[in-house]
Amino acid sequence: MSEAEIISPGRTDGRAIDQLRPIRFKNHIAPHATGSTLIEWGDTRVICGVTIEDSVPRWMKEQRVEGGWITAEYSMLPYSTLSRKQRDSTRGKIDGRSTEIQRLIGRSLRAAVDLKKLGSRTVWIDCDVLQADGGTRTASITGAYVALGLAIKRLMAEVKIKESPIINSIAAVSVGIVDGEPRLDLCYVEDAAAEVDMNLVMTGKGEFIELQGTGEEATFSEEQLVAMLSHGRKGISELLKLQEAALEAC
Ligand code: UDP
């Protein structure tokens, strides 16, 4: 049996240590968006909608920056978590976690696109978590890439842009160490128990866009880091194939 097939007795869902949860895309979930998909990743589900506007932020005009911009917003719907999460609009402020995640989504998607080729346009990426079971930021980035691809396809079909501005395929996945074992794609129960929690955002060329890794009241060795990166690379390559299939399907 190869390492890829090692079933972890500790995983509540019986997965191998380097196995992703089942992933599906339901495209065109939000018809008024330029491109949209619902990414279902195990029990985590995120609606990713992309809207493209024919204008750029004021700072770009003022600084005479050529091309377009990509920005992202992330939020968890009140019923996405086990106990109801109050809307930011009712609380009157965006929580720090959401701000951190939406910045990560924006940075990740900007690495996928040649902003000059986008023209004077702003791409709004909205990620709304319908159901949270760990990995909502990685599902948001992975789904947003598909929604963006659908939006660009639409602009090209409408002959609004001639050449695709997408220069990198991108995907994101979590890895971590639970019970001393490096594992791919943590669900909530694992995330909550993890000694180490890491999020990887990578391109189809095998390069890194972002690595967020922290020991939770624990430390990790270089050997464990290498094992997590190896699981992560495997997960990313599988995700890229699923994204490609979702984009080809329509
Ligand atoms: N979570 C929650 N309420 C919150 C924040 C997080 O229930 O306000 C849960 C949710 O299942 C989420 C998980 O904790 O997916 C892990 O959260 P984390 O901040 O690590 O981000 P994520 O793994 O979702 O990217």
PDB file of N, CA, C and O and ligand atoms in Angstrom, residues 44 74 76 81-82 85 95 97 101 132-138 188 191 197 199, ligand 1:
ATOM      1  N   THR A  44     -18.468  21.972   3.832  1.00  0.00           N
ATOM      2  CA  THR A  44     -18.275  23.421   3.685  1.00  0.00           C
ATOM      3  C   THR A  44     -18.827  23.824   2.320  1.00  0.00           C
ATOM      4  O   THR A  44     -18.527  23.183   1.310  1.00  0.00           O
ATOM      5  N   TYR A  74     -15.745  38.802   1.935  1.00  0.00           N
ATOM      6  CA  TYR A  74     -16.022  37.463   2.484  1.00  0.00           C
ATOM      7  C   TYR A  74     -16.963  37.619   3.658  1.00  0.00           C
ATOM      8  O   TYR A  74     -16.785  38.528   4.476  1.00  0.00           O
ATOM      9  N   MET A  76     -19.688  35.175   6.449  1.00  0.00           N
ATOM     10  CA  MET A  76     -20.364  33.921   6.796  1.00  0.00           C
ATOM     11  C   MET A  76     -21.829  34.261   7.011  1.00  0.00           C
ATOM     12  O   MET A  76     -22.146  35.176   7.798  1.00  0.00           O
ATOM     13  N   THR A  81     -23.018  28.656  10.581  1.00  0.00           N
ATOM     14  CA  THR A  81     -22.303  28.058  11.708  1.00  0.00           C
ATOM     15  C   THR A  81     -23.305  27.393  12.665  1.00  0.00           C
ATOM     16  O   THR A  81     -24.521  27.640  12.568  1.00  0.00           O
ATOM     17  N   LEU A  82     -22.804  26.584  13.588  1.00  0.00           N
ATOM     18  CA  LEU A  82     -23.694  25.828  14.472  1.00  0.00           C
ATOM     19  C   LEU A  82     -24.557  26.748  15.333  1.00  0.00           C
ATOM     20  O   LEU A  82     -25.748  26.514  15.510  1.00  0.00           O
ATOM     21  N   LYS A  85     -24.584  33.272  13.655  1.00  0.00           N
ATOM     22  CA  LYS A  85     -23.560  34.315  13.645  1.00  0.00           C
ATOM     23  C   LYS A  85     -24.212  35.622  13.213  1.00  0.00           C
ATOM     24  O   LYS A  85     -24.815  35.687  12.146  1.00  0.00           O
ATOM     25  N   ASP A  95     -15.787  41.769  11.278  1.00  0.00           N
ATOM     26  CA  ASP A  95     -14.841  41.211  12.251  1.00  0.00           C
ATOM     27  C   ASP A  95     -13.464  41.042  11.617  1.00  0.00           C
ATOM     28  O   ASP A  95     -13.315  40.976  10.397  1.00  0.00           O
ATOM     29  N   ARG A  97     -11.388  38.632  11.535  1.00  0.00           N
ATOM     30  CA  ARG A  97     -11.156  37.410  10.769  1.00  0.00           C
ATOM     31  C   ARG A  97     -11.641  37.576   9.325  1.00  0.00           C
ATOM     32  O   ARG A  97     -10.948  37.207   8.394  1.00  0.00           O
ATOM     33  N   ILE A 101      -9.463  37.405   5.899  1.00  0.00           N
ATOM     34  CA  ILE A 101      -9.769  36.426   4.851  1.00  0.00           C
ATOM     35  C   ILE A 101     -10.053  37.120   3.518  1.00  0.00           C
ATOM     36  O   ILE A 101      -9.576  36.697   2.469  1.00  0.00           O
ATOM     37  N   ALA A 132     -20.374  26.195   7.101  1.00  0.00           N
ATOM     38  CA  ALA A 132     -18.959  26.188   7.473  1.00  0.00           C
ATOM     39  C   ALA A 132     -18.606  24.902   8.202  1.00  0.00           C
ATOM     40  O   ALA A 132     -19.240  24.540   9.187  1.00  0.00           O
ATOM     41  N   ASP A 133     -17.595  24.210   7.676  1.00  0.00           N
ATOM     42  CA  ASP A 133     -17.077  23.030   8.382  1.00  0.00           C
ATOM     43  C   ASP A 133     -15.564  22.959   8.196  1.00  0.00           C
ATOM     44  O   ASP A 133     -15.013  21.936   7.816  1.00  0.00           O
ATOM     45  N   GLY A 134     -14.908  24.091   8.382  1.00  0.00           N
ATOM     46  CA  GLY A 134     -13.457  24.157   8.196  1.00  0.00           C
ATOM     47  C   GLY A 134     -13.099  24.446   6.753  1.00  0.00           C
ATOM     48  O   GLY A 134     -13.788  24.026   5.829  1.00  0.00           O
ATOM     49  N   GLY A 135     -12.021  25.218   6.568  1.00  0.00           N
ATOM     50  CA  GLY A 135     -11.518  25.477   5.212  1.00  0.00           C
ATOM     51  C   GLY A 135     -12.380  26.411   4.391  1.00  0.00           C
ATOM     52  O   GLY A 135     -12.431  26.306   3.166  1.00  0.00           O
ATOM     53  N   THR A 136     -13.053  27.364   5.042  1.00  0.00           N
ATOM     54  CA  THR A 136     -13.908  28.258   4.243  1.00  0.00           C
ATOM     55  C   THR A 136     -13.063  29.222   3.398  1.00  0.00           C
ATOM     56  O   THR A 136     -13.482  29.620   2.319  1.00  0.00           O
ATOM     57  N   ARG A 137     -11.875  29.589   3.902  1.00  0.00           N
ATOM     58  CA  ARG A 137     -11.057  30.524   3.083  1.00  0.00           C
ATOM     59  C   ARG A 137     -10.478  29.808   1.876  1.00  0.00           C
ATOM     60  O   ARG A 137     -10.398  30.370   0.792  1.00  0.00           O
ATOM     61  N   THR A 138     -10.088  28.539   2.065  1.00  0.00           N
ATOM     62  CA  THR A 138      -9.501  27.817   0.935  1.00  0.00           C
ATOM     63  C   THR A 138     -10.600  27.480  -0.086  1.00  0.00           C
ATOM     64  O   THR A 138     -10.370  27.552  -1.289  1.00  0.00           O
ATOM     65  N   TYR A 188     -13.778  20.865  10.328  1.00  0.00           N
ATOM     66  CA  TYR A 188     -13.830  21.695  11.543  1.00  0.00           C
ATOM     67  C   TYR A 188     -13.330  20.970  12.793  1.00  0.00           C
ATOM     68  O   TYR A 188     -12.540  21.521  13.566  1.00  0.00           O
ATOM     69  N   ASP A 191      -9.692  20.835  12.578  1.00  0.00           N
ATOM     70  CA  ASP A 191      -9.145  22.190  12.687  1.00  0.00           C
ATOM     71  C   ASP A 191      -9.116  22.625  14.158  1.00  0.00           C
ATOM     72  O   ASP A 191      -8.136  23.187  14.639  1.00  0.00           O
ATOM     73  N   ASP A 197      -1.851  24.384  12.019  1.00  0.00           N
ATOM     74  CA  ASP A 197      -2.890  24.683  11.032  1.00  0.00           C
ATOM     75  C   ASP A 197      -2.219  25.523   9.953  1.00  0.00           C
ATOM     76  O   ASP A 197      -1.558  26.519  10.271  1.00  0.00           O
ATOM     77  N   ASN A 199      -2.551  27.081   5.762  1.00  0.00           N
ATOM     78  CA  ASN A 199      -3.295  27.253   4.507  1.00  0.00           C
ATOM     79  C   ASN A 199      -2.296  27.528   3.401  1.00  0.00           C
ATOM     80  O   ASN A 199      -1.393  28.352   3.568  1.00  0.00           O
TER      81      ASN A 199
HETATM   82  N1  UDP B   1     -16.003  28.940  12.635  1.00  0.00           N
HETATM   83  C1  UDP B   1     -17.239  29.196  13.202  1.00  0.00           C
HETATM   84  N2  UDP B   1     -17.551  30.492  13.528  1.00  0.00           N
HETATM   85  C2  UDP B   1     -16.696  31.525  13.322  1.00  0.00           C
HETATM   86  C3  UDP B   1     -15.452  31.246  12.739  1.00  0.00           C
HETATM   87  C4  UDP B   1     -15.135  29.940  12.410  1.00  0.00           C
HETATM   88  O1  UDP B   1     -18.028  28.290  13.386  1.00  0.00           O
HETATM   89  O2  UDP B   1     -17.034  32.673  13.636  1.00  0.00           O
HETATM   90  C5  UDP B   1     -15.668  27.535  12.278  1.00  0.00           C
HETATM   91  C6  UDP B   1     -16.016  27.243  10.824  1.00  0.00           C
HETATM   92  O3  UDP B   1     -16.441  25.899  10.682  1.00  0.00           O
HETATM   93  C7  UDP B   1     -14.711  27.466  10.127  1.00  0.00           C
HETATM   94  C8  UDP B   1     -13.772  26.859  11.156  1.00  0.00           C
HETATM   95  O4  UDP B   1     -14.275  27.315  12.385  1.00  0.00           O
HETATM   96  O5  UDP B   1     -14.658  26.845   8.867  1.00  0.00           O
HETATM   97  C9  UDP B   1     -12.333  27.239  11.026  1.00  0.00           C
HETATM   98  O6  UDP B   1     -12.197  28.638  11.049  1.00  0.00           O
HETATM   99  P1  UDP B   1     -10.877  29.352  10.562  1.00  0.00           P
HETATM  100  O7  UDP B   1     -10.884  30.721  11.151  1.00  0.00           O
HETATM  101  O8  UDP B   1      -9.702  28.486  10.797  1.00  0.00           O
HETATM  102  O9  UDP B   1     -11.095  29.563   8.974  1.00  0.00           O
HETATM  103  P2  UDP B   1     -11.374  28.527   7.805  1.00  0.00           P
HETATM  104  O10 UDP B   1     -10.757  27.192   8.184  1.00  0.00           O
HETATM  105  O11 UDP B   1     -12.853  28.446   7.656  1.00  0.00           O
HETATM  106  O12 UDP B   1     -10.718  29.144   6.610  1.00  0.00           O
END
